[in-house]
Amino acid sequence: MPALANKTYFNYGGQGPLPSPSLEAITAAWATIQELGPFTGAVWPYLEQITSALRQRLAAWFGVSPQRVALTENVTSGCVLPLWGLPWEPGDQLLIGDCEHPGVVAACRELAQRQGLSLACLPVQWLRSSSCSCDAAALEQAVLEQLQRSLRPRTRLVVLSHLLWNTGQVMPIAAVADRLAAHPRRPWLLVDGAQSLGSLPLAEAGAANGAAAADIYGCTGHKWCCGPEGLGAVVLSERLLAEARPTLIGWRSLSNEGQAGSGFHHDGRRFEVATSCTPLMAGLTCSLQLLEAQGSAEQRLARIQLLSRQLWEGLGTLPGIQPLLTAPPPAGLVSFQLEVATAEPSGGDAARANGLVKALGQKGIWIRSLDDPICLRACTHITTTEAEVERLLQSLAEILAGESGLC
C-alpha cells in the first residue's frame, strides 16, 4: 500500500488505501478491454466474467445468494435507488436512528417531503455511555426496547447502521429485523453498512446474519475493503425485490437490454442502471482476495479489536481525553472527545478538534473529526501496527501538554 509508506494512517472509516496488486488488476483490466476492443463480440464475455466474479464473491461475504446483490457506485446510491422505488402511502412514518450519516438522512427527508411521509427519531447515540454498552446482550436488549418505544402503527421504514460511523457501536441488525417482522405493517429495514463490509463478519449462519435480514443493506468497497472508490454493492431482500420498482433506469435494469418493453430483471440487477467502470470491479475483487488471505472474517476482526482496544485503553490514560465508549470498541472505530477545562463549554469544541487533526497531520498522523457528537475518530485495521498506535498516543500527549501545536 503506497499510501502507508510515508504516513501513519487511521482513516479507514473514510477511505482505505488501495493495495498495489489491486491497482495493477485495474490497469490490467483496462488494457485487456482495449486489446479486445471496448465494443466487440470478444469483450462481452470478459466483462461478464469480471462482473459475475465480484457479485459471487460479495454474495459469499454477505452470506446471501448472488441474485440478491446489486452492484452500485457507493452506499448512498445502493440505499436510495431501491428506497425511492417502494410503494409509499401518505402518512407513512420513517424511523431514523440518530447516528445515521447525513447522506442517507437527507435522502429520507427529501423522500418524505415528496411522498407526504413523516419522520421520527430512533435514539441510540445515548447507549454509548450507558451501562449496557459493556455487554453485547444488554446492548441488544436496550436497542430493542428503544425500538419498541419508538415504533408507531404507521411506521413503514426503520433506518439503522450496522456499525455506527460516529460512536463505533455495533447494532443488533438481525434482532431488529425480527422485531420488525412482528409489527403489523412489517416495516422495511434499511441498513447503512458503510463501516461493516471488510470490518465485521457478515455471513454468520442462520438468524444472526444481519446482512441477510435487512431489506436494503448498502455497502461500499473503498473503506474497510481497501478497494477503489466509485464501487459498492447493496443486498436486497426477496420481498423488496417483489415490491420495489426501479427509480433510475437503464439498459442493465432490463431483462433484455435490447428491448425497452422487455421488463426489469427480477433479481438485484433491476437496480443496476447502465455503463459502469468494469476495471474497478477487478480491483475490488483483488482487494477482497488479499483480505481473505489474511485469515477468516472472525480472525481479521480479532486483529482489528486487539489494536482498537490498545488505542482505547491508551486514550483512557491521557489527561484531557475521554473515549466515547465506556468499554473497548467492538470493531475498529475508536472515537474520543477532548475534555473542556471549565464547566461552561466555550463553543469552540469543534474548532479545537479540527486544530488537533491539523496538528497531527503535520506530524504525518491522520485521523478525522466528526460533528455529531463533536469528537475525533481513529480507525485501526489489520494493516495497523502496535507501534503506530503508540505513536498516535504519544503525539496526542505531546500536543495536549501545551496545545502549542493547535491552530
Short mmCIF file of N, CA and C in Angstrom, two decimals, residues 80-160:
data_model
loop_
_atom_site.label_atom_id
_atom_site.label_comp_id
_atom_site.label_asym_id
_atom_site.label_seq_id
_atom_site.Cartn_x
_atom_site.Cartn_y
_atom_site.Cartn_z
N VAL A 80 -30.49 4.46 -1.71
CA VAL A 80 -31.54 5.36 -2.20
C VAL A 80 -32.29 4.79 -3.39
N LEU A 81 -31.61 4.13 -4.32
CA LEU A 81 -32.30 3.65 -5.52
C LEU A 81 -33.44 2.70 -5.19
N PRO A 82 -33.26 1.69 -4.36
CA PRO A 82 -34.42 0.84 -4.02
C PRO A 82 -35.38 1.52 -3.05
N LEU A 83 -34.87 2.40 -2.18
CA LEU A 83 -35.73 3.07 -1.20
C LEU A 83 -36.81 3.89 -1.89
N TRP A 84 -36.44 4.64 -2.92
CA TRP A 84 -37.38 5.51 -3.60
C TRP A 84 -38.36 4.74 -4.48
N GLY A 85 -38.09 3.45 -4.71
CA GLY A 85 -38.99 2.66 -5.53
C GLY A 85 -40.01 1.88 -4.75
N LEU A 86 -40.05 2.02 -3.43
CA LEU A 86 -41.02 1.29 -2.62
C LEU A 86 -42.41 1.93 -2.69
N PRO A 87 -43.46 1.16 -2.48
CA PRO A 87 -44.83 1.70 -2.58
C PRO A 87 -45.24 2.45 -1.31
N TRP A 88 -44.95 3.72 -1.27
CA TRP A 88 -45.27 4.55 -0.10
C TRP A 88 -46.72 5.04 -0.14
N GLU A 89 -47.24 5.30 1.04
CA GLU A 89 -48.57 5.91 1.18
C GLU A 89 -48.43 7.15 2.05
N PRO A 90 -49.13 8.24 1.71
CA PRO A 90 -49.07 9.46 2.54
C PRO A 90 -49.38 9.12 4.00
N GLY A 91 -48.57 9.65 4.90
CA GLY A 91 -48.76 9.39 6.32
C GLY A 91 -47.87 8.28 6.85
N ASP A 92 -47.20 7.52 5.97
CA ASP A 92 -46.24 6.51 6.43
C ASP A 92 -45.12 7.21 7.21
N GLN A 93 -44.58 6.50 8.18
CA GLN A 93 -43.52 7.08 9.02
C GLN A 93 -42.17 6.43 8.72
N LEU A 94 -41.13 7.27 8.65
CA LEU A 94 -39.76 6.80 8.53
C LEU A 94 -39.10 6.99 9.89
N LEU A 95 -38.63 5.92 10.50
CA LEU A 95 -37.98 5.96 11.81
C LEU A 95 -36.48 5.84 11.59
N ILE A 96 -35.75 6.91 11.89
CA ILE A 96 -34.34 7.01 11.53
C ILE A 96 -33.49 7.11 12.79
N GLY A 97 -32.48 6.25 12.89
CA GLY A 97 -31.56 6.31 14.00
C GLY A 97 -30.83 7.64 14.08
N ASP A 98 -30.49 8.07 15.29
CA ASP A 98 -29.86 9.39 15.46
C ASP A 98 -28.35 9.35 15.27
N CYS A 99 -27.81 8.24 14.74
CA CYS A 99 -26.39 8.16 14.41
C CYS A 99 -26.17 7.90 12.92
N GLU A 100 -27.18 8.20 12.11
CA GLU A 100 -27.07 7.92 10.68
C GLU A 100 -26.28 8.99 9.95
N HIS A 101 -25.68 8.58 8.83
CA HIS A 101 -24.88 9.50 8.03
C HIS A 101 -25.79 10.52 7.34
N PRO A 102 -25.36 11.79 7.25
CA PRO A 102 -26.20 12.82 6.64
C PRO A 102 -26.65 12.50 5.22
N GLY A 103 -25.85 11.75 4.44
CA GLY A 103 -26.25 11.46 3.07
C GLY A 103 -27.53 10.65 3.01
N VAL A 104 -27.65 9.64 3.85
CA VAL A 104 -28.86 8.82 3.87
C VAL A 104 -30.02 9.60 4.49
N VAL A 105 -29.74 10.35 5.55
CA VAL A 105 -30.79 11.13 6.21
C VAL A 105 -31.37 12.16 5.25
N ALA A 106 -30.53 12.83 4.49
CA ALA A 106 -31.00 13.83 3.54
C ALA A 106 -31.90 13.20 2.48
N ALA A 107 -31.55 12.01 2.02
CA ALA A 107 -32.38 11.32 1.03
C ALA A 107 -33.74 10.97 1.62
N CYS A 108 -33.77 10.55 2.88
CA CYS A 108 -35.04 10.23 3.53
C CYS A 108 -35.90 11.48 3.72
N ARG A 109 -35.26 12.58 4.04
CA ARG A 109 -36.02 13.84 4.21
C ARG A 109 -36.66 14.28 2.91
N GLU A 110 -35.93 14.17 1.82
CA GLU A 110 -36.48 14.57 0.53
C GLU A 110 -37.60 13.61 0.11
N LEU A 111 -37.41 12.32 0.37
CA LEU A 111 -38.45 11.35 0.08
C LEU A 111 -39.71 11.67 0.86
N ALA A 112 -39.56 12.01 2.15
CA ALA A 112 -40.71 12.33 2.99
C ALA A 112 -41.46 13.55 2.46
N GLN A 113 -40.70 14.55 2.02
CA GLN A 113 -41.33 15.76 1.51
C GLN A 113 -42.12 15.49 0.23
N ARG A 114 -41.59 14.66 -0.63
CA ARG A 114 -42.24 14.39 -1.91
C ARG A 114 -43.45 13.47 -1.77
N GLN A 115 -43.37 12.53 -0.82
CA GLN A 115 -44.40 11.50 -0.71
C GLN A 115 -45.38 11.76 0.44
N GLY A 116 -45.19 12.84 1.19
CA GLY A 116 -46.09 13.13 2.29
C GLY A 116 -45.90 12.19 3.47
N LEU A 117 -44.66 11.84 3.76
CA LEU A 117 -44.33 10.94 4.85
C LEU A 117 -43.91 11.73 6.08
N SER A 118 -43.93 11.09 7.24
CA SER A 118 -43.46 11.73 8.46
C SER A 118 -42.14 11.12 8.88
N LEU A 119 -41.36 11.89 9.63
CA LEU A 119 -40.05 11.46 10.10
C LEU A 119 -40.06 11.37 11.62
N ALA A 120 -39.39 10.37 12.16
CA ALA A 120 -39.24 10.22 13.60
C ALA A 120 -37.83 9.73 13.89
N CYS A 121 -37.40 9.95 15.13
CA CYS A 121 -36.03 9.62 15.52
C CYS A 121 -36.00 8.38 16.40
N LEU A 122 -35.06 7.50 16.11
CA LEU A 122 -34.79 6.34 16.95
C LEU A 122 -33.51 6.63 17.73
N PRO A 123 -33.60 6.97 19.01
CA PRO A 123 -32.40 7.35 19.79
C PRO A 123 -31.54 6.14 20.14
N VAL A 124 -30.31 6.13 19.64
CA VAL A 124 -29.36 5.07 20.01
C VAL A 124 -28.01 5.65 20.44
N GLN A 125 -27.78 6.93 20.16
CA GLN A 125 -26.48 7.51 20.50
C GLN A 125 -26.23 7.49 22.00
N TRP A 126 -27.28 7.65 22.80
CA TRP A 126 -27.12 7.69 24.25
C TRP A 126 -26.58 6.36 24.80
N LEU A 127 -26.71 5.28 24.04
CA LEU A 127 -26.28 3.97 24.53
C LEU A 127 -24.76 3.89 24.70
N ARG A 128 -24.02 4.80 24.07
CA ARG A 128 -22.57 4.74 24.17
C ARG A 128 -22.07 4.95 25.59
N SER A 129 -22.81 5.67 26.40
CA SER A 129 -22.37 5.96 27.76
C SER A 129 -23.21 5.24 28.81
N SER A 130 -24.08 4.32 28.37
CA SER A 130 -24.92 3.59 29.32
C SER A 130 -24.20 2.34 29.80
N SER A 131 -24.70 1.77 30.89
CA SER A 131 -24.08 0.57 31.45
C SER A 131 -24.18 -0.62 30.50
N CYS A 132 -25.18 -0.65 29.64
CA CYS A 132 -25.36 -1.78 28.73
C CYS A 132 -24.32 -1.82 27.62
N SER A 133 -23.56 -0.73 27.44
CA SER A 133 -22.58 -0.69 26.35
C SER A 133 -21.45 -1.67 26.56
N CYS A 134 -21.30 -2.18 27.77
CA CYS A 134 -20.21 -3.11 28.07
C CYS A 134 -20.56 -4.55 27.73
N ASP A 135 -21.81 -4.83 27.37
CA ASP A 135 -22.25 -6.19 27.15
C ASP A 135 -23.13 -6.24 25.91
N ALA A 136 -22.78 -7.13 24.96
CA ALA A 136 -23.50 -7.19 23.69
C ALA A 136 -24.95 -7.58 23.89
N ALA A 137 -25.21 -8.51 24.79
CA ALA A 137 -26.60 -8.94 25.02
C ALA A 137 -27.42 -7.83 25.63
N ALA A 138 -26.81 -7.10 26.59
CA ALA A 138 -27.52 -5.99 27.22
C ALA A 138 -27.76 -4.87 26.22
N LEU A 139 -26.78 -4.62 25.35
CA LEU A 139 -26.95 -3.58 24.33
C LEU A 139 -28.07 -3.96 23.38
N GLU A 140 -28.13 -5.20 22.96
CA GLU A 140 -29.20 -5.65 22.08
C GLU A 140 -30.56 -5.43 22.73
N GLN A 141 -30.67 -5.78 24.00
CA GLN A 141 -31.94 -5.61 24.69
C GLN A 141 -32.32 -4.14 24.77
N ALA A 142 -31.34 -3.28 25.04
CA ALA A 142 -31.61 -1.84 25.14
C ALA A 142 -32.06 -1.27 23.80
N VAL A 143 -31.42 -1.71 22.70
CA VAL A 143 -31.82 -1.24 21.37
C VAL A 143 -33.24 -1.69 21.06
N LEU A 144 -33.56 -2.93 21.37
CA LEU A 144 -34.90 -3.44 21.09
C LEU A 144 -35.96 -2.73 21.92
N GLU A 145 -35.63 -2.42 23.16
CA GLU A 145 -36.58 -1.68 24.00
C GLU A 145 -36.81 -0.28 23.46
N GLN A 146 -35.72 0.37 23.01
CA GLN A 146 -35.86 1.70 22.43
C GLN A 146 -36.65 1.66 21.14
N LEU A 147 -36.41 0.62 20.36
CA LEU A 147 -37.16 0.45 19.11
C LEU A 147 -38.65 0.27 19.40
N GLN A 148 -38.97 -0.53 20.38
CA GLN A 148 -40.37 -0.78 20.71
C GLN A 148 -41.07 0.50 21.15
N ARG A 149 -40.35 1.34 21.91
CA ARG A 149 -40.94 2.62 22.35
C ARG A 149 -41.13 3.58 21.19
N SER A 150 -40.33 3.43 20.14
CA SER A 150 -40.35 4.39 19.03
C SER A 150 -41.28 3.99 17.90
N LEU A 151 -41.60 2.71 17.78
CA LEU A 151 -42.47 2.25 16.70
C LEU A 151 -43.89 2.79 16.85
N ARG A 152 -44.51 3.08 15.73
CA ARG A 152 -45.90 3.57 15.70
C ARG A 152 -46.69 2.71 14.71
N PRO A 153 -48.01 2.77 14.75
CA PRO A 153 -48.81 1.98 13.80
C PRO A 153 -48.49 2.28 12.34
N ARG A 154 -48.06 3.53 12.03
CA ARG A 154 -47.79 3.90 10.64
C ARG A 154 -46.30 3.80 10.29
N THR A 155 -45.48 3.27 11.19
CA THR A 155 -44.06 3.11 10.85
C THR A 155 -43.92 2.16 9.68
N ARG A 156 -43.23 2.61 8.65
CA ARG A 156 -43.11 1.80 7.42
C ARG A 156 -41.65 1.50 7.09
N LEU A 157 -40.73 2.23 7.70
CA LEU A 157 -39.31 2.00 7.42
C LEU A 157 -38.50 2.36 8.67
N VAL A 158 -37.49 1.54 8.96
CA VAL A 158 -36.52 1.83 10.00
C VAL A 158 -35.15 1.91 9.35
N VAL A 159 -34.40 2.97 9.66
CA VAL A 159 -33.06 3.18 9.12
C VAL A 159 -32.07 3.09 10.27
N LEU A 160 -31.13 2.16 10.17
CA LEU A 160 -30.17 1.95 11.26
C LEU A 160 -28.89 1.36 10.69
#
